Every structure is written in C-alpha cells, then in structure tokens.
mmCIF file of C-alpha atoms and ligand atoms in Angstrom:
data_model
loop_
_atom_site.group_PDB
_atom_site.id
_atom_site.type_symbol
_atom_site.label_atom_id
_atom_site.label_comp_id
_atom_site.label_asym_id
_atom_site.label_seq_id
_atom_site.Cartn_x
_atom_site.Cartn_y
_atom_site.Cartn_z
ATOM 1 C CA MET A 1458 0.042 0.085 -0.069
ATOM 2 C CA ARG A 1459 1.347 3.409 -1.033
ATOM 3 C CA ALA A 1460 0.944 6.620 1.098
ATOM 4 C CA ASP A 1461 -1.410 9.328 -0.333
ATOM 5 C CA PRO A 1462 0.341 12.244 -1.579
ATOM 6 C CA PRO A 1463 -0.094 15.300 0.456
ATOM 7 C CA GLY A 1464 -3.295 17.190 -0.212
ATOM 8 C CA LEU A 1465 -5.090 14.415 -1.779
ATOM 9 C CA ASN A 1466 -8.866 14.233 -1.103
ATOM 10 C CA ARG A 1467 -9.719 10.708 -2.166
ATOM 11 C CA ARG A 1468 -13.246 11.032 -1.402
ATOM 12 C CA ALA A 1469 -13.636 13.971 -3.707
ATOM 13 C CA LEU A 1470 -11.606 12.337 -6.401
ATOM 14 C CA LEU A 1471 -13.740 9.089 -6.301
ATOM 15 C CA ALA A 1472 -17.093 10.996 -5.970
ATOM 16 C CA ALA A 1473 -17.682 10.441 -9.701
ATOM 17 C CA PRO A 1474 -19.832 7.414 -10.750
ATOM 18 C CA LEU A 1475 -17.754 4.425 -11.825
ATOM 19 C CA ILE A 1476 -19.943 3.296 -14.748
ATOM 20 C CA LEU A 1477 -21.882 5.672 -16.837
ATOM 21 C CA ALA A 1478 -24.631 4.668 -18.938
ATOM 22 C CA PRO A 1479 -23.262 5.260 -22.441
ATOM 23 C CA SER A 1480 -25.743 7.947 -23.685
ATOM 24 C CA SER A 1481 -26.877 9.277 -20.320
ATOM 25 C CA LEU A 1482 -26.658 13.071 -20.396
ATOM 26 C CA ALA A 1483 -27.306 13.053 -16.664
ATOM 27 C CA ALA A 1484 -24.276 10.895 -16.147
ATOM 28 C CA CYS A 1485 -22.201 13.332 -18.374
ATOM 29 C CA GLU A 1486 -23.103 16.211 -16.298
ATOM 30 C CA ARG A 1487 -22.408 14.470 -13.151
ATOM 31 C CA PHE A 1488 -19.176 13.426 -14.371
ATOM 32 C CA ALA A 1489 -18.313 16.794 -15.821
ATOM 33 C CA SER A 1490 -18.773 18.473 -12.379
ATOM 34 C CA ALA A 1491 -16.995 15.788 -10.578
ATOM 35 C CA GLU A 1492 -14.302 17.182 -8.359
ATOM 36 C CA VAL A 1493 -10.920 16.081 -9.620
ATOM 37 C CA ALA A 1494 -7.887 17.222 -7.520
ATOM 38 C CA PRO A 1495 -5.896 19.313 -10.132
ATOM 39 C CA GLY A 1496 -2.087 19.285 -10.884
ATOM 40 C CA PRO A 1497 0.182 18.157 -8.075
ATOM 41 C CA ASP A 1498 -2.651 17.335 -5.780
ATOM 42 C CA ALA A 1499 -3.952 14.483 -8.071
ATOM 43 C CA PRO A 1500 -2.789 11.177 -7.001
ATOM 44 C CA PRO A 1501 0.035 9.461 -8.951
ATOM 45 C CA LEU A 1502 -1.250 6.821 -11.284
ATOM 46 C CA LYS A 1503 0.794 4.257 -9.644
ATOM 47 C CA SER A 1504 -0.886 4.933 -6.278
ATOM 48 C CA LEU A 1505 -4.167 3.504 -7.693
ATOM 49 C CA ALA A 1506 -2.895 -0.103 -7.528
ATOM 50 C CA ASP A 1507 -0.967 -2.739 -5.838
ATOM 51 C CA PHE A 1508 0.039 -4.177 -9.290
ATOM 52 C CA PRO A 1509 2.518 -2.439 -11.611
ATOM 53 C CA ILE A 1510 1.076 0.586 -13.704
ATOM 54 C CA GLY A 1511 3.229 1.169 -16.887
ATOM 55 C CA ALA A 1512 3.661 3.444 -19.719
ATOM 56 C CA THR A 1513 5.630 3.714 -22.835
ATOM 57 C CA GLY A 1514 8.657 5.884 -23.459
ATOM 58 C CA MET A 1515 10.953 6.858 -26.261
ATOM 59 C CA THR A 1516 14.680 8.035 -26.417
ATOM 60 C CA GLY A 1517 13.429 11.485 -27.623
ATOM 61 C CA GLN A 1518 11.660 11.937 -24.330
ATOM 62 C CA LEU A 1519 14.404 11.195 -22.079
ATOM 63 C CA ASP A 1520 15.740 14.733 -22.227
ATOM 64 C CA ASP A 1521 12.325 16.309 -21.407
ATOM 65 C CA PRO A 1522 12.387 16.952 -17.892
ATOM 66 C CA VAL A 1523 8.596 17.371 -17.651
ATOM 67 C CA TRP A 1524 8.045 13.951 -19.056
ATOM 68 C CA VAL A 1525 10.805 12.429 -16.943
ATOM 69 C CA ALA A 1526 9.188 13.902 -13.752
ATOM 70 C CA ALA A 1527 5.782 12.595 -14.901
ATOM 71 C CA MET A 1528 7.103 9.079 -15.422
ATOM 72 C CA ARG A 1529 8.907 9.142 -12.027
ATOM 73 C CA ARG A 1530 5.746 10.227 -10.449
ATOM 74 C CA ASP A 1531 3.065 8.138 -12.075
ATOM 75 C CA VAL A 1532 4.353 4.768 -13.286
ATOM 76 C CA ASP A 1533 6.294 1.581 -12.056
ATOM 77 C CA GLN A 1534 7.051 0.271 -15.417
ATOM 78 C CA ILE A 1535 8.212 1.434 -18.807
ATOM 79 C CA THR A 1536 7.744 -0.147 -22.215
ATOM 80 C CA PRO A 1537 10.119 1.326 -24.799
ATOM 81 C CA GLU A 1538 7.826 2.204 -27.660
ATOM 82 C CA TRP A 1539 10.028 1.325 -30.535
ATOM 83 C CA GLU A 1540 13.528 1.032 -29.432
ATOM 84 C CA LEU A 1541 13.484 -2.667 -28.686
ATOM 85 C CA LYS A 1542 11.686 -3.644 -32.056
ATOM 86 C CA PRO A 1543 13.388 -5.400 -34.987
ATOM 87 C CA GLU A 1544 12.830 -2.060 -36.846
ATOM 88 C CA ARG A 1545 15.462 -0.421 -34.743
ATOM 89 C CA ILE A 1546 17.872 -3.237 -33.759
ATOM 90 C CA LEU A 1547 17.938 -5.321 -36.935
ATOM 91 C CA GLN A 1548 20.443 -3.846 -39.528
ATOM 92 C CA PRO A 1549 21.389 -4.692 -43.078
ATOM 93 C CA GLY A 1550 23.204 -7.949 -43.139
ATOM 94 C CA PHE A 1551 21.710 -9.344 -39.981
ATOM 95 C CA ALA A 1552 23.865 -6.812 -38.029
ATOM 96 C CA TYR A 1553 22.422 -5.490 -34.706
ATOM 97 C CA ASP A 1554 22.468 -1.975 -33.236
ATOM 98 C CA PHE A 1555 21.531 -1.887 -29.667
ATOM 99 C CA SER A 1556 22.447 1.818 -29.103
ATOM 100 C CA ALA A 1557 18.778 2.976 -28.649
ATOM 101 C CA SER A 1558 17.574 -0.194 -26.713
ATOM 102 C CA ASP A 1559 20.462 0.067 -24.405
ATOM 103 C CA ARG A 1560 19.747 3.673 -23.644
ATOM 104 C CA MET A 1561 16.160 2.843 -22.900
ATOM 105 C CA VAL A 1562 16.720 -0.186 -20.903
ATOM 106 C CA ASP A 1563 19.600 1.433 -18.771
ATOM 107 C CA TRP A 1564 17.384 4.681 -18.403
ATOM 108 C CA GLY A 1565 14.658 2.687 -16.931
ATOM 109 C CA HIS A 1566 16.709 0.988 -14.431
ATOM 110 C CA GLU A 1567 18.439 4.214 -13.351
ATOM 111 C CA GLN A 1568 14.853 5.508 -12.603
ATOM 112 C CA GLY A 1569 14.121 2.511 -10.608
ATOM 113 C CA LEU A 1570 11.432 1.299 -13.075
ATOM 114 C CA ARG A 1571 10.613 -2.221 -14.234
ATOM 115 C CA VAL A 1572 11.291 -2.543 -17.947
ATOM 116 C CA PHE A 1573 9.135 -4.466 -20.273
ATOM 117 C CA GLY A 1574 10.363 -5.636 -23.729
ATOM 118 C CA HIS A 1575 8.324 -5.002 -26.959
ATOM 119 C CA THR A 1576 8.762 -6.984 -29.123
ATOM 120 C CA LEU A 1577 11.007 -9.813 -30.380
ATOM 121 C CA VAL A 1578 8.962 -11.208 -33.297
ATOM 122 C CA TRP A 1579 6.333 -9.002 -35.233
ATOM 123 C CA TYR A 1580 4.911 -10.070 -38.645
ATOM 124 C CA SER A 1581 5.456 -6.526 -39.893
ATOM 125 C CA GLN A 1582 9.065 -6.146 -38.963
ATOM 126 C CA GLY A 1583 12.533 -7.482 -39.998
ATOM 127 C CA LEU A 1584 11.299 -7.875 -43.410
ATOM 128 C CA ASP A 1585 14.334 -6.476 -45.378
ATOM 129 C CA GLN A 1586 16.386 -9.357 -43.947
ATOM 130 C CA PHE A 1587 13.852 -12.114 -43.146
ATOM 131 C CA THR A 1588 12.756 -12.645 -46.743
ATOM 132 C CA ASP A 1589 10.839 -15.660 -48.596
ATOM 133 C CA ALA A 1590 14.023 -15.848 -50.832
ATOM 134 C CA LEU A 1591 16.354 -16.582 -47.818
ATOM 135 C CA PRO A 1592 17.221 -20.343 -47.694
ATOM 136 C CA THR A 1593 15.000 -21.871 -44.863
ATOM 137 C CA ALA A 1594 18.074 -23.110 -42.862
ATOM 138 C CA ARG A 1595 19.636 -19.657 -42.876
ATOM 139 C CA PHE A 1596 16.284 -18.184 -42.165
ATOM 140 C CA ALA A 1597 15.839 -20.402 -39.064
ATOM 141 C CA ALA A 1598 19.313 -19.777 -37.803
ATOM 142 C CA GLU A 1599 19.085 -15.935 -38.014
ATOM 143 C CA PHE A 1600 15.725 -16.224 -36.499
ATOM 144 C CA ASP A 1601 16.933 -18.120 -33.417
ATOM 145 C CA ARG A 1602 20.055 -15.883 -33.315
ATOM 146 C CA TYR A 1603 17.970 -12.809 -33.341
ATOM 147 C CA VAL A 1604 15.718 -13.881 -30.607
ATOM 148 C CA SER A 1605 18.197 -15.258 -28.295
ATOM 149 C CA THR A 1606 20.697 -12.422 -28.827
ATOM 150 C CA VAL A 1607 18.169 -9.725 -28.007
ATOM 151 C CA ALA A 1608 16.466 -11.449 -25.128
ATOM 152 C CA GLY A 1609 20.072 -12.598 -23.951
ATOM 153 C CA ARG A 1610 21.476 -9.121 -23.973
ATOM 154 C CA TYR A 1611 18.993 -7.975 -21.351
ATOM 155 C CA ARG A 1612 18.999 -11.229 -19.518
ATOM 156 C CA GLY A 1613 17.650 -10.744 -15.836
ATOM 157 C CA ARG A 1614 16.866 -7.071 -16.554
ATOM 158 C CA MET A 1615 13.456 -7.331 -18.044
ATOM 159 C CA VAL A 1616 10.310 -8.253 -16.307
ATOM 160 C CA GLY A 1617 8.842 -9.501 -19.396
ATOM 161 C CA TRP A 1618 8.945 -9.771 -23.210
ATOM 162 C CA ASP A 1619 6.189 -9.701 -25.859
ATOM 163 C CA VAL A 1620 7.726 -12.574 -27.573
ATOM 164 C CA VAL A 1621 5.496 -12.576 -30.569
ATOM 165 C CA ASN A 1622 3.234 -9.626 -31.451
ATOM 166 C CA GLU A 1623 0.037 -9.806 -33.430
ATOM 167 C CA ALA A 1624 -0.022 -13.385 -34.611
ATOM 168 C CA VAL A 1625 -3.684 -13.635 -35.180
ATOM 169 C CA ALA A 1626 -5.246 -12.575 -38.569
ATOM 170 C CA GLU A 1627 -6.767 -9.033 -38.595
ATOM 171 C CA ASP A 1628 -10.277 -10.312 -38.734
ATOM 172 C CA GLY A 1629 -9.756 -12.818 -36.024
ATOM 173 C CA ASP A 1630 -10.180 -15.683 -38.667
ATOM 174 C CA GLY A 1631 -7.255 -17.929 -37.977
ATOM 175 C CA LEU A 1632 -3.631 -16.872 -37.919
ATOM 176 C CA ARG A 1633 -1.857 -14.080 -39.884
ATOM 177 C CA ASP A 1634 0.127 -14.954 -43.067
ATOM 178 C CA CYS A 1635 3.576 -13.746 -42.662
ATOM 179 C CA VAL A 1636 7.150 -14.569 -43.720
ATOM 180 C CA TYR A 1637 7.844 -16.073 -40.442
ATOM 181 C CA ALA A 1638 4.910 -18.409 -40.696
ATOM 182 C CA ARG A 1639 5.660 -19.302 -44.315
ATOM 183 C CA LYS A 1640 9.206 -20.183 -43.573
ATOM 184 C CA LEU A 1641 9.072 -21.886 -40.137
ATOM 185 C CA GLY A 1642 5.470 -22.982 -39.934
ATOM 186 C CA PRO A 1643 2.249 -21.054 -38.851
ATOM 187 C CA GLU A 1644 2.583 -22.036 -35.276
ATOM 188 C CA ALA A 1645 6.129 -23.453 -35.201
ATOM 189 C CA TYR A 1646 7.562 -19.991 -35.572
ATOM 190 C CA ILE A 1647 5.813 -18.860 -32.429
ATOM 191 C CA VAL A 1648 6.872 -21.902 -30.398
ATOM 192 C CA ARG A 1649 10.439 -21.382 -31.636
ATOM 193 C CA ALA A 1650 10.420 -17.864 -30.533
ATOM 194 C CA PHE A 1651 9.234 -18.588 -27.125
ATOM 195 C CA GLU A 1652 11.721 -21.405 -26.723
ATOM 196 C CA GLN A 1653 14.686 -19.291 -27.724
ATOM 197 C CA ALA A 1654 13.524 -16.437 -25.527
ATOM 198 C CA ARG A 1655 13.087 -18.779 -22.500
ATOM 199 C CA ALA A 1656 16.519 -20.193 -22.930
ATOM 200 C CA ALA A 1657 18.137 -16.752 -23.204
ATOM 201 C CA ASP A 1658 16.325 -15.078 -20.363
ATOM 202 C CA PRO A 1659 14.732 -17.700 -18.040
ATOM 203 C CA ASP A 1660 13.289 -15.116 -15.488
ATOM 204 C CA ALA A 1661 11.479 -12.842 -17.914
ATOM 205 C CA VAL A 1662 7.724 -13.532 -18.127
ATOM 206 C CA LEU A 1663 7.044 -14.242 -21.892
ATOM 207 C CA PHE A 1664 4.012 -13.059 -23.518
ATOM 208 C CA LEU A 1665 1.951 -13.458 -26.702
ATOM 209 C CA ASN A 1666 0.399 -10.087 -27.386
ATOM 210 C CA ASP A 1667 -2.395 -8.896 -29.592
ATOM 211 C CA TYR A 1668 -4.945 -6.358 -30.336
ATOM 212 C CA ASN A 1669 -8.671 -6.067 -30.851
ATOM 213 C CA LEU A 1670 -9.210 -8.890 -28.475
ATOM 214 C CA GLU A 1671 -11.929 -7.205 -26.689
ATOM 215 C CA ASN A 1672 -13.141 -5.166 -29.664
ATOM 216 C CA ASN A 1673 -13.652 -8.392 -31.751
ATOM 217 C CA PRO A 1674 -14.789 -11.358 -29.782
ATOM 218 C CA ARG A 1675 -14.047 -13.668 -32.811
ATOM 219 C CA LYS A 1676 -10.391 -12.459 -32.458
ATOM 220 C CA GLY A 1677 -10.302 -12.727 -28.742
ATOM 221 C CA ALA A 1678 -11.490 -16.464 -28.969
ATOM 222 C CA THR A 1679 -9.003 -17.292 -31.756
ATOM 223 C CA PHE A 1680 -6.197 -15.668 -29.741
ATOM 224 C CA LEU A 1681 -7.102 -17.769 -26.658
ATOM 225 C CA ARG A 1682 -7.469 -20.969 -28.586
ATOM 226 C CA LEU A 1683 -4.002 -20.271 -30.020
ATOM 227 C CA VAL A 1684 -2.510 -19.802 -26.524
ATOM 228 C CA GLU A 1685 -3.984 -23.025 -25.546
ATOM 229 C CA ARG A 1686 -2.547 -24.926 -28.537
ATOM 230 C CA LEU A 1687 0.939 -23.392 -28.299
ATOM 231 C CA LEU A 1688 1.074 -24.320 -24.481
ATOM 232 C CA ALA A 1689 0.032 -27.877 -25.526
ATOM 233 C CA GLN A 1690 2.967 -27.859 -27.958
ATOM 234 C CA GLY A 1691 5.278 -26.900 -25.066
ATOM 235 C CA ALA A 1692 5.803 -23.115 -25.712
ATOM 236 C CA PRO A 1693 6.832 -21.358 -22.560
ATOM 237 C CA ILE A 1694 4.126 -18.761 -22.671
ATOM 238 C CA GLY A 1695 4.018 -17.183 -19.306
ATOM 239 C CA GLY A 1696 1.457 -14.437 -19.914
ATOM 240 C CA ILE A 1697 -1.268 -13.010 -22.136
ATOM 241 C CA GLY A 1698 -0.895 -9.557 -23.523
ATOM 242 C CA THR A 1699 -4.003 -7.751 -24.487
ATOM 243 C CA GLN A 1700 -3.120 -4.363 -26.167
ATOM 244 C CA SER A 1701 -6.436 -2.793 -25.367
ATOM 245 C CA HIS A 1702 -6.569 -0.164 -27.904
ATOM 246 C CA LEU A 1703 -10.234 0.099 -27.013
ATOM 247 C CA ASP A 1704 -12.989 0.898 -29.443
ATOM 248 C CA ILE A 1705 -15.321 2.775 -27.069
ATOM 249 C CA GLU A 1706 -18.402 1.858 -29.006
ATOM 250 C CA ILE A 1707 -18.208 -1.837 -28.417
ATOM 251 C CA PRO A 1708 -21.375 -3.188 -26.392
ATOM 252 C CA ALA A 1709 -21.343 -3.151 -22.775
ATOM 253 C CA GLY A 1710 -20.109 -6.490 -21.382
ATOM 254 C CA GLN A 1711 -17.830 -7.444 -24.265
ATOM 255 C CA ILE A 1712 -14.704 -6.478 -22.273
ATOM 256 C CA ARG A 1713 -15.679 -8.218 -19.241
ATOM 257 C CA ASP A 1714 -16.513 -11.366 -21.216
ATOM 258 C CA PHE A 1715 -13.107 -11.340 -22.816
ATOM 259 C CA PHE A 1716 -11.299 -11.011 -19.546
ATOM 260 C CA ARG A 1717 -13.369 -13.857 -17.957
ATOM 261 C CA ASP A 1718 -12.526 -16.216 -20.938
ATOM 262 C CA ALA A 1719 -8.791 -15.070 -20.724
ATOM 263 C CA ALA A 1720 -8.651 -15.629 -16.943
ATOM 264 C CA SER A 1721 -9.672 -19.267 -17.392
ATOM 265 C CA LEU A 1722 -6.254 -20.076 -18.875
ATOM 266 C CA GLY A 1723 -4.706 -19.137 -15.551
ATOM 267 C CA LEU A 1724 -1.958 -17.096 -16.875
ATOM 268 C CA PRO A 1725 -0.901 -13.601 -15.802
ATOM 269 C CA ILE A 1726 -2.569 -10.758 -18.095
ATOM 270 C CA HIS A 1727 -0.942 -7.563 -19.206
ATOM 271 C CA VAL A 1728 -3.045 -4.882 -20.298
ATOM 272 C CA SER A 1729 -0.078 -3.836 -22.603
ATOM 273 C CA GLU A 1730 -1.012 -0.859 -24.784
ATOM 274 C CA LEU A 1731 -4.151 0.722 -23.386
ATOM 275 C CA ASP A 1732 -5.688 3.727 -24.991
ATOM 276 C CA PHE A 1733 -9.273 4.625 -25.864
ATOM 277 C CA PRO A 1734 -9.781 7.130 -28.653
ATOM 278 C CA MET A 1735 -12.564 9.609 -28.687
ATOM 279 C CA GLN A 1736 -12.469 9.843 -32.412
ATOM 280 C CA ARG A 1737 -13.592 7.206 -34.936
ATOM 281 C CA ASP A 1738 -11.093 5.614 -37.376
ATOM 282 C CA GLY A 1739 -11.965 6.666 -40.977
ATOM 283 C CA GLY A 1740 -14.370 4.595 -42.874
ATOM 284 C CA ARG A 1741 -17.125 4.627 -40.435
ATOM 285 C CA ALA A 1742 -20.211 6.981 -40.568
ATOM 286 C CA PRO A 1743 -19.744 10.455 -39.240
ATOM 287 C CA ASP A 1744 -20.237 10.513 -35.452
ATOM 288 C CA LEU A 1745 -22.950 13.139 -34.670
ATOM 289 C CA ARG A 1746 -22.863 12.702 -30.901
ATOM 290 C CA SER A 1747 -21.681 15.343 -28.528
ATOM 291 C CA THR A 1748 -18.328 15.080 -26.997
ATOM 292 C CA ALA A 1749 -19.866 14.804 -23.596
ATOM 293 C CA ASP A 1750 -21.766 11.687 -24.798
ATOM 294 C CA ARG A 1751 -18.615 10.222 -26.209
ATOM 295 C CA ARG A 1752 -16.694 11.119 -23.019
ATOM 296 C CA ALA A 1753 -19.341 9.151 -21.087
ATOM 297 C CA GLN A 1754 -19.009 6.226 -23.285
ATOM 298 C CA GLN A 1755 -15.294 6.270 -23.072
ATOM 299 C CA VAL A 1756 -15.386 6.320 -19.350
ATOM 300 C CA ALA A 1757 -17.834 3.489 -19.253
ATOM 301 C CA ARG A 1758 -15.624 1.268 -21.300
ATOM 302 C CA VAL A 1759 -12.486 2.112 -19.462
ATOM 303 C CA GLY A 1760 -14.223 1.518 -16.207
ATOM 304 C CA GLU A 1761 -15.473 -1.938 -17.417
ATOM 305 C CA LEU A 1762 -11.860 -2.761 -18.487
ATOM 306 C CA ALA A 1763 -10.339 -1.748 -15.102
ATOM 307 C CA GLU A 1764 -13.088 -3.560 -13.308
ATOM 308 C CA ALA A 1765 -12.439 -6.722 -15.431
ATOM 309 C CA PHE A 1766 -8.813 -6.444 -14.647
ATOM 310 C CA MET A 1767 -9.498 -6.195 -10.984
ATOM 311 C CA ALA A 1768 -11.862 -9.100 -11.044
ATOM 312 C CA LEU A 1769 -8.704 -11.293 -11.987
ATOM 313 C CA PRO A 1770 -7.065 -13.248 -9.225
ATOM 314 C CA ALA A 1771 -4.272 -10.973 -7.799
ATOM 315 C CA ARG A 1772 -1.493 -13.349 -9.280
ATOM 316 C CA GLN A 1773 -3.030 -12.918 -12.786
ATOM 317 C CA ARG A 1774 -2.662 -9.250 -12.735
ATOM 318 C CA PHE A 1775 0.703 -8.596 -14.414
ATOM 319 C CA ALA A 1776 0.610 -4.976 -15.121
ATOM 320 C CA PHE A 1777 -1.598 -2.299 -16.511
ATOM 321 C CA THR A 1778 0.215 -0.199 -19.177
ATOM 322 C CA THR A 1779 -1.128 2.764 -21.213
ATOM 323 C CA TRP A 1780 0.428 3.526 -24.634
ATOM 324 C CA GLY A 1781 1.714 6.896 -23.657
ATOM 325 C CA LEU A 1782 1.634 8.548 -20.469
ATOM 326 C CA ARG A 1783 -0.254 11.872 -21.284
ATOM 327 C CA ASP A 1784 -2.546 12.618 -24.191
ATOM 328 C CA SER A 1785 0.294 14.718 -25.769
ATOM 329 C CA ASP A 1786 2.536 11.534 -25.570
ATOM 330 C CA SER A 1787 0.101 9.300 -27.591
ATOM 331 C CA TRP A 1788 0.964 7.825 -31.016
ATOM 332 C CA LEU A 1789 -2.583 8.877 -31.959
ATOM 333 C CA VAL A 1790 -1.632 12.666 -31.775
ATOM 334 C CA ARG A 1791 1.659 12.334 -33.550
ATOM 335 C CA GLU A 1792 1.921 13.101 -37.179
ATOM 336 C CA GLU A 1793 3.476 9.692 -38.009
ATOM 337 C CA GLY A 1794 0.870 8.092 -35.874
ATOM 338 C CA LYS A 1795 -2.852 8.803 -36.414
ATOM 339 C CA ASN A 1796 -2.073 12.684 -36.556
ATOM 340 C CA ARG A 1797 -5.072 13.663 -34.357
ATOM 341 C CA PRO A 1798 -3.781 16.622 -32.443
ATOM 342 C CA ASN A 1799 -6.918 16.860 -30.267
ATOM 343 C CA GLU A 1800 -7.339 13.222 -29.415
ATOM 344 C CA SER A 1801 -7.657 12.378 -25.711
ATOM 345 C CA ALA A 1802 -7.158 8.752 -25.355
ATOM 346 C CA LEU A 1803 -5.173 8.311 -22.082
ATOM 347 C CA LEU A 1804 -5.611 8.571 -18.288
ATOM 348 C CA LEU A 1805 -3.790 11.852 -18.032
ATOM 349 C CA ASP A 1806 -4.234 15.009 -20.242
ATOM 350 C CA GLY A 1807 -1.397 16.864 -21.896
ATOM 351 C CA GLU A 1808 -0.479 18.622 -18.509
ATOM 352 C CA GLY A 1809 -0.406 15.297 -16.775
ATOM 353 C CA ARG A 1810 -3.834 15.994 -15.019
ATOM 354 C CA PRO A 1811 -6.408 13.133 -14.672
ATOM 355 C CA ASN A 1812 -8.767 12.782 -17.560
ATOM 356 C CA PRO A 1813 -12.314 11.715 -16.925
ATOM 357 C CA ALA A 1814 -11.287 8.034 -17.328
ATOM 358 C CA PHE A 1815 -8.864 8.258 -14.504
ATOM 359 C CA GLN A 1816 -11.662 8.391 -12.048
ATOM 360 C CA ALA A 1817 -13.194 5.281 -13.471
ATOM 361 C CA VAL A 1818 -9.897 3.469 -13.095
ATOM 362 C CA ALA A 1819 -9.446 4.801 -9.611
ATOM 363 C CA GLY A 1820 -12.835 3.597 -8.736
ATOM 364 C CA ALA A 1821 -12.480 0.217 -10.080
ATOM 365 C CA PHE A 1822 -9.123 -0.221 -8.419
ATOM 366 C CA GLY A 1823 -10.747 0.783 -5.235
ATOM 367 C CA ARG A 1824 -8.489 3.656 -4.411
HETATM 368 O O1 LIG B 1420 3.350 3.627 -31.087
HETATM 369 C C1 LIG B 1420 4.315 3.038 -31.882
HETATM 370 C C2 LIG B 1420 4.990 3.832 -33.000
HETATM 371 O O2 LIG B 1420 5.682 4.869 -32.291
HETATM 372 C C3 LIG B 1420 5.803 3.065 -33.890
HETATM 373 O O3 LIG B 1420 6.222 3.938 -34.885
HETATM 374 C C4 LIG B 1420 4.931 1.894 -34.447
HETATM 375 C C5 LIG B 1420 5.766 1.092 -35.356
HETATM 376 O O4 LIG B 1420 6.756 0.457 -34.598
HETATM 377 O O5 LIG B 1420 4.489 1.171 -33.516
HETATM 378 C C6 LIG B 1420 3.653 1.889 -32.618
HETATM 379 O O6 LIG B 1420 3.064 1.081 -31.474
HETATM 380 C C7 LIG B 1420 2.383 -0.117 -31.892
HETATM 381 C C8 LIG B 1420 2.781 -1.299 -31.191
HETATM 382 O O7 LIG B 1420 4.231 -1.625 -31.261
HETATM 383 C C9 LIG B 1420 1.958 -2.605 -31.517
HETATM 384 N N1 LIG B 1420 0.553 -2.173 -31.326
HETATM 385 C C10 LIG B 1420 0.100 -1.109 -32.037
HETATM 386 C C11 LIG B 1420 0.867 0.214 -31.582
HETATM 387 C C12 LIG B 1420 0.276 1.526 -32.215
HETATM 388 O O8 LIG B 1420 0.466 1.296 -33.593
#
C-alpha cells in the first residue's frame, strides 16, 4: 500500500460514478462536475493499484524534464515504444544496433522502473532481412540468433517480453500470414521464438500479445485458442498481453467477457497498450454525438476494463500499461501515428492531470 500524496482528497476524487450509461446526459453532467484534484494534488497513477502501472517511453523523451518527472511520479514500469523492435535493432546483413535499446533499458533501471520488452517477433518487421527468398536453414538460424541475442542481452533485466506480437489475423479468422509463418510454420515460428527467449532469459515472463481482443470477440477467441494450442505444444508462454486499444463503441459486457475467458487459462494478463480514442477511425459513418456523450461512453468502457482487470485473481494481474503517459505523448496525436492533435485517449491530459477515465480506473481499483 502506498501513502497518499499530501493534499489528496480521495473522497472528492472518487465522488464520480464508476460506470456511466453510454448515452446518459445526466451521467455526463455529473461526471463533468466531478471534483478532480488538479495538478500536483492529483494522486500519482501508480498509487491507484498494488500491481504495476506502466507507460511507454521513447529516447526522444528522455531529455524532457517534464516527461521524466511525470514518469517518475506516475508509473512503476516502462515499455520502450519502438527501440526494442526489430525495426531499430536489426540492421542490413543481420547486424544488430543496440544503441537505442540499451539507452532505454539503462534509463528505465536508473529510474528504478521495471522494464518491459516489446517486441521480439512481429509480422510487420524485419522484412528486409527475413525474406521468402532466404534459404530456410539460414532463415531459421538467423531467427533463433535474433531472438536469443536480443533477449539474452537483457537477461535478468526485463520483467517480461512480448515474444510474438499480433500473430492472429486482422479479422480474427485464423492466424496471420507472414514470412515467419511461411518459412518456419504457422505455429512453429511462435513456439520456436518462445523457446529461444526462454533459454536466453529464463526469468522474464514471456507474452503472446495482440490487439482487438476485446473489440472483436471472434479475434479474442481465436487468440485464446491459439495460446492453448501453443501451450500444448510446450511453448513457454508465461502471460497473455491484450493491447487494449479500445473501441469505445463496443457493447457493454464485451470487455468483461473477454477477460473472463482469458482468466480461465490461468496465466498472468498484461493490459499492454491501453488507449481509448474519442475519435473514430476513417471509414465509419460520421459521429454526430456530443463530446460529452462520447466521453461518457469512453469512461464507461475504460471503467469496465479496469473492473475486469480487478476481477482477475491477484496473481493474474501482471501490469496495467497505457500506450503513452499523457494525451500529448500518444501515437494517436503524433503526425507519423494517427495525426489527431486533439485526441484524448489516455488517463492523463497533456499537462499530466487526470482525464475523466482516470476516475473510472481509480474507482475500479478501489482507491
Ligand atoms: O506507437 C508505436 C509507434 O511509435 C511506432 O512507430 C509503431 C511502429 O513501430 O508502433 C507503434 O506501436 C504499436 C505497437 O508496437 C503494437 N501495437 C500497436 C501500436 C500502435 O500502432
């Protein structure tokens, strides 16, 4: 249990309703008038839970004293946002460059944070080196060498790794076609990656990580059946990573149902990349609802997720990580991300103050 920061009025903070009816104007108004302790009086995010609270970080942020102070105050764990990926480490000719990854891992430890690795194998990365044209024996040898070298470099220093990222097909219908699957076998490449990672870093908890597991129940089910099959084949999977880039428009109960099914596997669960955009992706009909209505819907879904996480047995709550710490840190606002400067999809606003969803999480976590 952590001590409250000075000046925190927890009762006022938690005065807001935990779950709001999606379109309830009354709920929106109640919520909008909730007393949120501003600025330095707001409780640190990490004080909301007995399990680790995480956020991403990038090398470009390490020299920003405001971001550094916010990370020190609010989180227990950091996931480097891209520095540990093949896109950064793997170089032409299967050379490796660890300059950025070392910097992130060292920085995390200097700050006393747990460091979480993301990600060793991802269908969309490493494709300049890992090609269909490469002879299979060389492909397999380089695959093993990559996973064991990267995981081995940080042996004993990482709390966990996303060993394979996004193995399930986009629509949830089976597994994703990718060069790793084609060359090594659709499930064999995953088993192989986990075996290499386990041998290289026996103490790190090894995760299969994926997205849209709550948004698309079919994909959630395919993912969980995949985990079961991989475990049956002996893959040392130690945890389930659900990215939780939430679609706030999914029906109530869907998040809870996914967590209930996921919990039945008995593995620790990492909410690994949480965000909850207010704005719709392109391709859908224009959203004519008020911002307040969308906020209420957002708060309801985030509250449901936090409650579902809390409903897990304590030993299955690995960590609760948001993809970016403050709204301004999100990939959604960045030009090379979704380029939506006004998006508010995280627990803290651009100034590091609680957003409405913060209260739902605080309430669900019972703080
Ligand atoms: O937010 C990440 C962005 O900075 C990177 O450029 C991008 C490609 O590496 O990946 C983004 O993070 C993704 C994560 O690795 C996997 N799930 C989806 C995330 C958002 O696109």
